[in-house]
């Protein structure tokens, strides 16, 4: 359930009251299906605290968080250990936000939380497109015996939205069968972000959900993630690509898979924090 | 499913073939319900590797692992993210061991894995007693919305075995309601191990399952655990108490909640490794 | 300046509104004079977050935080780099609390913050006694050229309160001159806590300020501090001694020198968190 | 006060005696105003020790430290906790070096130490130019209530040297007001090092002080710094740019903000060490 | 001595039986001459465990480890502390593999282990070429008094194979004398991998041994190594260069100097793991 | 070879010039035979730096390092990777000290360095007794194929000094054969320090060499060591026992096996530092 009181330790500049806010930011601290190194559950709190250390102003965009109107609702209290219950809890919170005619940004948690967001969006936003940045295809049908997993999440999303609704960028890892499957059911750009601008332009005013798995970034930029995958995108490459997109009808977005316990130097959390600022300044 | 091939990197001196072994050692690398700091899933592998560095001989007991007859079956492959499936997988593996007339030692994983062991044992060993060492009562009915959790495991065990079957030692943390509930349904020794010798003697030849949550030890001895709880038992205290017990009919035991990612110095893993050697020398 | 809005992430059970609370808890995140390993500035936030993981109930005292009436005001915003300004800011915040007829608990930060508390208390509470637990005497006149330092704090306190007002326990480190000076101006119990009960009894209803430098604990219990000093007090020793004290007129207390960056395993933060719970249950 | 005895553990190849040396290297281990993660105080010692592991020869420049004539004076003993006293101590040490007709390289500590160097230089070197590499503008008037801070240092430098004396490169972070202010009072190249060669050429034989905040480098190269700022310069980019500069009249330089406690892998300290070697080979 | 039983925890997809395998993978956990930060001894085990987390399929090469026929023999048991004995043990193991008409991949361990491989190969494979990727020249005659050292290994290799047999790429560090010596005795490409394709083509069907010191990679990609050297090759650069090589007669290769204790985030081990997969898919 | 120049960063209060000093302190940074976690080579430098943070005065002994007359010669430069050469280098350095009629304290490094000290002492001090504190017996004949190893060091010492010359305390780990062997050739007190006072008294004025392996301490006190062994001695226990010894003719002593890379919190290094101060105050 979403907390609607004003947080004291809100994310950088996100101190608007719920009632009047256009966007709602919240944390979904869930990582029970993490098969490799867990810890994404600690990300939302870490990002909020770290945000004290950065500026509200972006020289890149010449925009300031002071100009936004965002409410930070804190972290959802989620069932640990039962993915289906936790997903239902997230879905419920998102629906409440949508029902109040607001848009939202969600800080994961592991990538599975994206499924809850899509479930909440699907009824209200027919024709939803999902713009997916990731090192991994996440298209397995099952992973280690589980249907609900960070490694199956985009397959589950596809079951809801169907062919032609998922655009994947930066994918550089997966089983052979995932790549084969993708060639029929999603649009996948491997290794890099080429074509992003054109893809975004094609969406016109269709509703778009953007999901960013931070491991799309190179592990040198983002070692603090559960499944670092060498050979990725650099920070400025990602921001340049995002900035190059024409304005879209983004109804929500998430940033997932930051794992503070794996971020021994603190630099990953700082990078995630800055990235969230830039995305909020772009989309909110 | 249990691997029955001979492992190359087996735990210290546990290289007997499955067929002729009296005891089977295996890992249950599951920690999805860990509410605090996860990482217990990495414990069995860490303990096996660390065991290369210690001696097979115990000067305390003047016994050597070379005198035992134990097969190390490696780690079970468990479903990550769905506790009920993982528990079923462990239960199945334990039943197979029991059906082959062997006893077993399980390296967790989080404490919830104990429930699977008890489920497997219950039919075959009527009158089963559970000897429980822990800092936490683990007697909640639900925790963060989940019935299956490391914080509810002994309550679930009680639902199987009933009053008079659970003996708890070293408990120093819990909700008030857990202590009240315990006063009616379990035998609980708070803060220390007083009375252990007498309890053990009272079991006579009844089948006993021993479950050791490593956080019963003081965090100075065992910082590498998900929920360190100050004010615990010291290493020699624990070994002295265990050695003081008269011989019992131990049908299986587990050692749970070592979290290698929290064990930054490596000393907790080394201590767990030595403790496992001592328990195998005592019971197997 | 103290925040008077209700915090969302307050310390364990300290969610009372300011207006009706008897006690106020707040953080003083200052560590600029730390000469060895800094990091105490991060302690209050770390303690609040960690407190999510522990119970509100103390089996030791059979008391629950739910029975207390404490407001958590969050962290003061302090000037970094100018100790005299930061001290003035803390003093001001404490005075406001005292003027509202409340008592307070302060989470440091480094030990120098105690000076601000004493300055605020001195006018309102004539005859103030300071009960000081520490590994270090903190009685130097200057340290590395500075009069305001964690190593001089009790000397500065003495300049305010004079002879006969400072009782020190557990001291096991200092320059020779500090021990000589102490023999004339304070009451110092070296190495242990012997005599604490008698000292406390002697205070009768005089106002008492208790200051606990966590490095009085042995580094095995509390490695996460800037200046670990081998050969200290164990956790249960400290709690037993504190519990043995007769009821006193404690007008405020602090717990200082937890350094989360030095707490690589997390066990020190967990211990500090539990200790704070126990002290709040004793005094508030 | 500067130590003039020959150090045993001097920095790589800097073993010349004070009397005959052309350049003096020393550490300024001060970080009291660090608002984020402190630790820069440990940098000079860490750099000296790490330098044992690298070669005196630079294949880039085909020059060897054996060809230089540098005295390493060790670390200054600085007042911890009072920035104004510490600055005076550094200024005094630099003046002594300048009075002996030597040039100097200073290893920080935090960026505020640069102010002391400029104060010492200003009288002796009229027309001083400051070449400033940094991720942050450092142009605030006050930061967290303090005039003397790592975040205000270039503003304080400007108060001494005035318009037209500060050239900033690589700046990618700051408050909006800092960028506005800079447009009138300094020359600022944002995001990259473009124009450096031309700037350097324009200095002709004017005295130049170079100050390098290591966080100008990308956090993937330099995670071990207090305020990592994603999207920076890579190592070879920086060295290429520095090598491209025509010969200037560099009277001193500093390298600041390495924080060894944040350098969990050791790679940042190694990189700083190599960078210092390259700069000494270029300038000394 | 090489273990010929099937390992349970073999490296990703390397589960072929010894008898029928074409290639043998094994670990050489030796690091006694590491002059800087030791730990490479832990690399083979760390790489095997980490390989559980990555896919057998390479989207880069569109090949799968399932298509290979590799036996993983585990780690050799090596004498610790006497380099000459350890080298003999490795040489012996390699000879046995070669005598069984198999090729091999060796996971170090420090770079000195390469010498043992070359010793074993020299008799059987006249005209052997060594393709050497490294940040360091490794051409000293002695290092810290020892002839057998990670810093002298390529000099020792040259003593066996003579002029015209060693091709070095990516070298960016060494004593001046090493670069001078190299100009007469080896082919050395400094700083980058330019010319690799042409070099590989020139080998035709001559037997080639490839040795990859992971520190040729930039420390941002590979901080987890004993002697990180700033300014190196990026991950995709290395893979692109390796993929660009025409097919060669590679009789064996090694990957050395991963140091898991220096890999605090785990990203270096993950990168090494992926690199090993790619090399096995290219060469085996 | 021992450095005879005055060190700038000498250990706490050990700034006497070589010529007039009674005792010489030096580091032997060797750890090539470490079979488990290496890193002891970094101990001497870490101890010297840490000593800046502690007082010269011991309240336990009411003595001050200012009253001693000790020269700190820094670290020996040792051959890495060839134990026999390194031992010869240490032996040579010790002989030079002894020839100048001084006594010495050596900071390891791993335990093997003790052998070099005994070799140097044997000729000059007939009837030498070795007082050995350790968790491990170190009495193997060979370890991992090597005669020279930290695990064989006391056996090698015995080959020099023979029966009746080695007194071992605190031993709690070893192979069965070591305990059997010890019963005939050394005097071994297992698990604790009982009888130390009596043993010391029996030495009368015979020359004594004391060797302290820091892992005799409990890992809660000293996690920062290569082979932590649970169930050891606490800090005050050790100091009380050492203080209880009557004055002996101690001709030298060492403190070995501190491993700073394993000391993630820094508390082990601080404890070793304090222990060294106490031993120097007792013996020098």
PDB file of N, CA, C and O in Angstrom, chain C residues 69 138 173 239 275-277:
ATOM      1  N   UNK C  69       6.759   6.657  24.339  1.00  0.00           N
ATOM      2  CA  UNK C  69       6.103   7.814  23.729  1.00  0.00           C
ATOM      3  C   UNK C  69       7.185   8.753  23.202  1.00  0.00           C
ATOM      4  O   UNK C  69       7.444   9.811  23.761  1.00  0.00           O
ATOM      5  N   UNK C 138      39.373  11.078  26.704  1.00  0.00           N
ATOM      6  CA  UNK C 138      38.862  12.300  26.048  1.00  0.00           C
ATOM      7  C   UNK C 138      39.097  13.548  26.889  1.00  0.00           C
ATOM      8  O   UNK C 138      38.270  14.463  26.885  1.00  0.00           O
ATOM      9  N   UNK C 173      42.415   3.828  27.583  1.00  0.00           N
ATOM     10  CA  UNK C 173      43.383   4.438  26.674  1.00  0.00           C
ATOM     11  C   UNK C 173      43.433   5.936  26.878  1.00  0.00           C
ATOM     12  O   UNK C 173      42.409   6.583  27.149  1.00  0.00           O
ATOM     13  N   UNK C 239      25.049  -4.309  29.076  1.00  0.00           N
ATOM     14  CA  UNK C 239      23.609  -4.268  29.363  1.00  0.00           C
ATOM     15  C   UNK C 239      23.323  -4.659  30.801  1.00  0.00           C
ATOM     16  O   UNK C 239      22.470  -4.046  31.457  1.00  0.00           O
ATOM     17  N   UNK C 275      21.146  -1.793  21.233  1.00  0.00           N
ATOM     18  CA  UNK C 275      21.525  -1.070  22.443  1.00  0.00           C
ATOM     19  C   UNK C 275      20.672   0.183  22.604  1.00  0.00           C
ATOM     20  O   UNK C 275      20.230   0.508  23.712  1.00  0.00           O
ATOM     21  N   UNK C 276      20.423   0.866  21.520  1.00  0.00           N
ATOM     22  CA  UNK C 276      19.591   2.068  21.593  1.00  0.00           C
ATOM     23  C   UNK C 276      18.170   1.690  22.041  1.00  0.00           C
ATOM     24  O   UNK C 276      17.568   2.382  22.869  1.00  0.00           O
ATOM     25  N   UNK C 277      17.662   0.600  21.491  1.00  0.00           N
ATOM     26  CA  UNK C 277      16.335   0.128  21.932  1.00  0.00           C
ATOM     27  C   UNK C 277      16.335  -0.123  23.438  1.00  0.00           C
ATOM     28  O   UNK C 277      15.435   0.330  24.159  1.00  0.00           O
TER      29      UNK C 277
END
